[in-house]
């Protein structure tokens, strides 16, 4: 199953436009609550893997993706900086 069908056109376009740099991404649900924080060596590649690769519909990842309505990202200078920023954001927002 590909997840494109459950994605809004706006979110799909946003994913395609992500820069190919290290950074942190935040997924939000319909209410705007942050439901996931992740880091990436390459933002476009990592975030695309959630939406454009086949997922088992019963997996935790598929359930997460089905709840994503908004996405934000923060570019970092390095993968190490992204790792530190990810840890700080997880502490701050405490996603499920």
mmCIF file of C-alpha atoms in Angstrom:
data_model
loop_
_atom_site.group_PDB
_atom_site.id
_atom_site.type_symbol
_atom_site.label_atom_id
_atom_site.label_comp_id
_atom_site.label_asym_id
_atom_site.label_seq_id
_atom_site.Cartn_x
_atom_site.Cartn_y
_atom_site.Cartn_z
ATOM 1 C CA UNK A 1 0.000 0.000 0.000
ATOM 2 C CA UNK A 2 1.346 3.412 -0.914
ATOM 3 C CA UNK A 3 0.546 6.273 1.385
ATOM 4 C CA UNK A 4 0.125 8.907 -1.317
ATOM 5 C CA UNK A 5 -3.622 8.360 -1.335
ATOM 6 C CA UNK A 6 -4.022 9.473 2.276
ATOM 7 C CA UNK A 7 -1.862 12.565 1.863
ATOM 8 C CA UNK A 8 -3.236 15.985 1.092
ATOM 9 C CA UNK A 9 -1.974 17.538 -2.137
ATOM 10 C CA UNK A 10 -0.465 20.423 -0.147
ATOM 11 C CA UNK A 11 1.485 18.135 2.164
ATOM 12 C CA UNK A 12 2.591 16.011 -0.782
ATOM 13 C CA UNK A 13 3.945 19.075 -2.568
ATOM 14 C CA UNK A 14 5.646 20.294 0.607
ATOM 15 C CA UNK A 15 7.469 16.972 0.948
ATOM 16 C CA UNK A 16 8.682 17.161 -2.647
ATOM 17 C CA UNK A 17 10.045 20.670 -2.043
ATOM 18 C CA UNK A 18 12.064 19.855 1.078
ATOM 19 C CA UNK A 19 15.756 20.740 0.913
ATOM 20 C CA UNK A 20 18.355 17.988 0.738
ATOM 21 C CA UNK A 21 20.151 19.052 3.905
ATOM 22 C CA UNK A 22 20.389 17.786 7.502
ATOM 23 C CA UNK A 23 17.597 18.811 9.811
ATOM 24 C CA UNK A 24 14.685 17.987 12.054
ATOM 25 C CA UNK A 25 11.082 17.437 11.005
ATOM 26 C CA UNK A 26 7.951 17.756 13.111
ATOM 27 C CA UNK A 27 4.680 16.072 12.222
ATOM 28 C CA UNK A 28 1.426 17.545 13.510
ATOM 29 C CA UNK A 29 -2.104 16.196 13.677
ATOM 30 C CA UNK A 30 -5.366 17.946 12.782
ATOM 31 C CA UNK A 31 -5.371 19.908 16.054
ATOM 32 C CA UNK A 32 -1.808 21.150 15.473
ATOM 33 C CA UNK A 33 -0.331 18.972 18.223
ATOM 34 C CA UNK A 34 3.159 17.653 17.488
ATOM 35 C CA UNK A 35 2.862 13.883 17.189
ATOM 36 C CA UNK A 36 6.398 13.063 16.015
ATOM 37 C CA UNK A 37 9.868 14.618 15.943
ATOM 38 C CA UNK A 38 12.595 13.097 13.798
ATOM 39 C CA UNK A 39 16.036 13.926 12.467
ATOM 40 C CA UNK A 40 17.487 13.458 9.015
ATOM 41 C CA UNK A 41 20.802 13.524 7.237
ATOM 42 C CA UNK A 42 18.786 14.515 4.147
ATOM 43 C CA UNK A 43 15.346 15.973 4.926
ATOM 44 C CA UNK A 44 13.748 15.307 1.532
ATOM 45 C CA UNK A 45 14.918 11.708 1.397
ATOM 46 C CA UNK A 46 13.962 10.863 4.979
ATOM 47 C CA UNK A 47 10.552 12.509 5.023
ATOM 48 C CA UNK A 48 9.684 11.115 1.581
ATOM 49 C CA UNK A 49 10.308 7.613 2.906
ATOM 50 C CA UNK A 50 7.267 7.973 5.188
ATOM 51 C CA UNK A 51 4.908 8.965 2.408
ATOM 52 C CA UNK A 52 6.117 7.365 -0.802
ATOM 53 C CA UNK A 53 7.316 3.902 0.285
ATOM 54 C CA UNK A 54 5.001 0.945 0.841
ATOM 55 C CA UNK A 55 4.002 0.436 4.473
ATOM 56 C CA UNK A 56 2.196 -2.374 6.224
ATOM 57 C CA UNK A 57 -1.222 -0.830 6.978
ATOM 58 C CA UNK A 58 -1.141 -2.311 10.493
ATOM 59 C CA UNK A 59 2.293 -0.881 11.356
ATOM 60 C CA UNK A 60 2.869 1.944 13.834
ATOM 61 C CA UNK A 61 4.405 3.991 11.031
ATOM 62 C CA UNK A 62 1.313 3.654 8.821
ATOM 63 C CA UNK A 63 -0.891 4.726 11.720
ATOM 64 C CA UNK A 64 1.393 7.710 12.391
ATOM 65 C CA UNK A 65 1.363 8.745 8.728
ATOM 66 C CA UNK A 66 -2.429 8.549 8.586
ATOM 67 C CA UNK A 67 -2.576 11.162 11.374
ATOM 68 C CA UNK A 68 -0.135 13.661 9.829
ATOM 69 C CA UNK A 69 -1.853 16.786 8.579
ATOM 70 C CA UNK A 70 0.880 19.407 8.955
ATOM 71 C CA UNK A 71 4.644 19.257 8.770
ATOM 72 C CA UNK A 72 7.391 21.658 9.762
ATOM 73 C CA UNK A 73 11.126 21.344 9.443
ATOM 74 C CA UNK A 74 14.242 23.048 10.736
ATOM 75 C CA UNK A 75 17.450 22.950 8.731
ATOM 76 C CA UNK A 76 20.675 22.139 10.573
ATOM 77 C CA UNK A 77 24.325 22.694 9.696
ATOM 78 C CA UNK A 78 25.207 19.048 10.329
ATOM 79 C CA UNK A 79 23.733 15.690 11.227
ATOM 80 C CA UNK A 80 25.159 16.117 14.740
ATOM 81 C CA UNK A 81 23.387 19.452 15.178
ATOM 82 C CA UNK A 82 20.162 17.794 13.979
ATOM 83 C CA UNK A 83 20.613 15.065 16.610
ATOM 84 C CA UNK A 84 20.975 17.642 19.408
ATOM 85 C CA UNK A 85 18.008 19.657 18.139
ATOM 86 C CA UNK A 86 15.851 16.526 17.877
ATOM 87 C CA UNK A 87 16.593 15.645 21.515
ATOM 88 C CA UNK A 88 15.738 19.189 22.652
ATOM 89 C CA UNK A 89 12.447 19.221 20.712
ATOM 90 C CA UNK A 90 11.410 15.807 22.034
ATOM 91 C CA UNK A 91 11.999 17.022 25.587
ATOM 92 C CA UNK A 92 10.084 20.212 24.897
ATOM 93 C CA UNK A 93 7.040 18.778 23.081
ATOM 94 C CA UNK A 94 6.930 15.198 24.438
ATOM 95 C CA UNK A 95 5.237 13.632 21.405
ATOM 96 C CA UNK A 96 3.484 10.289 21.969
#
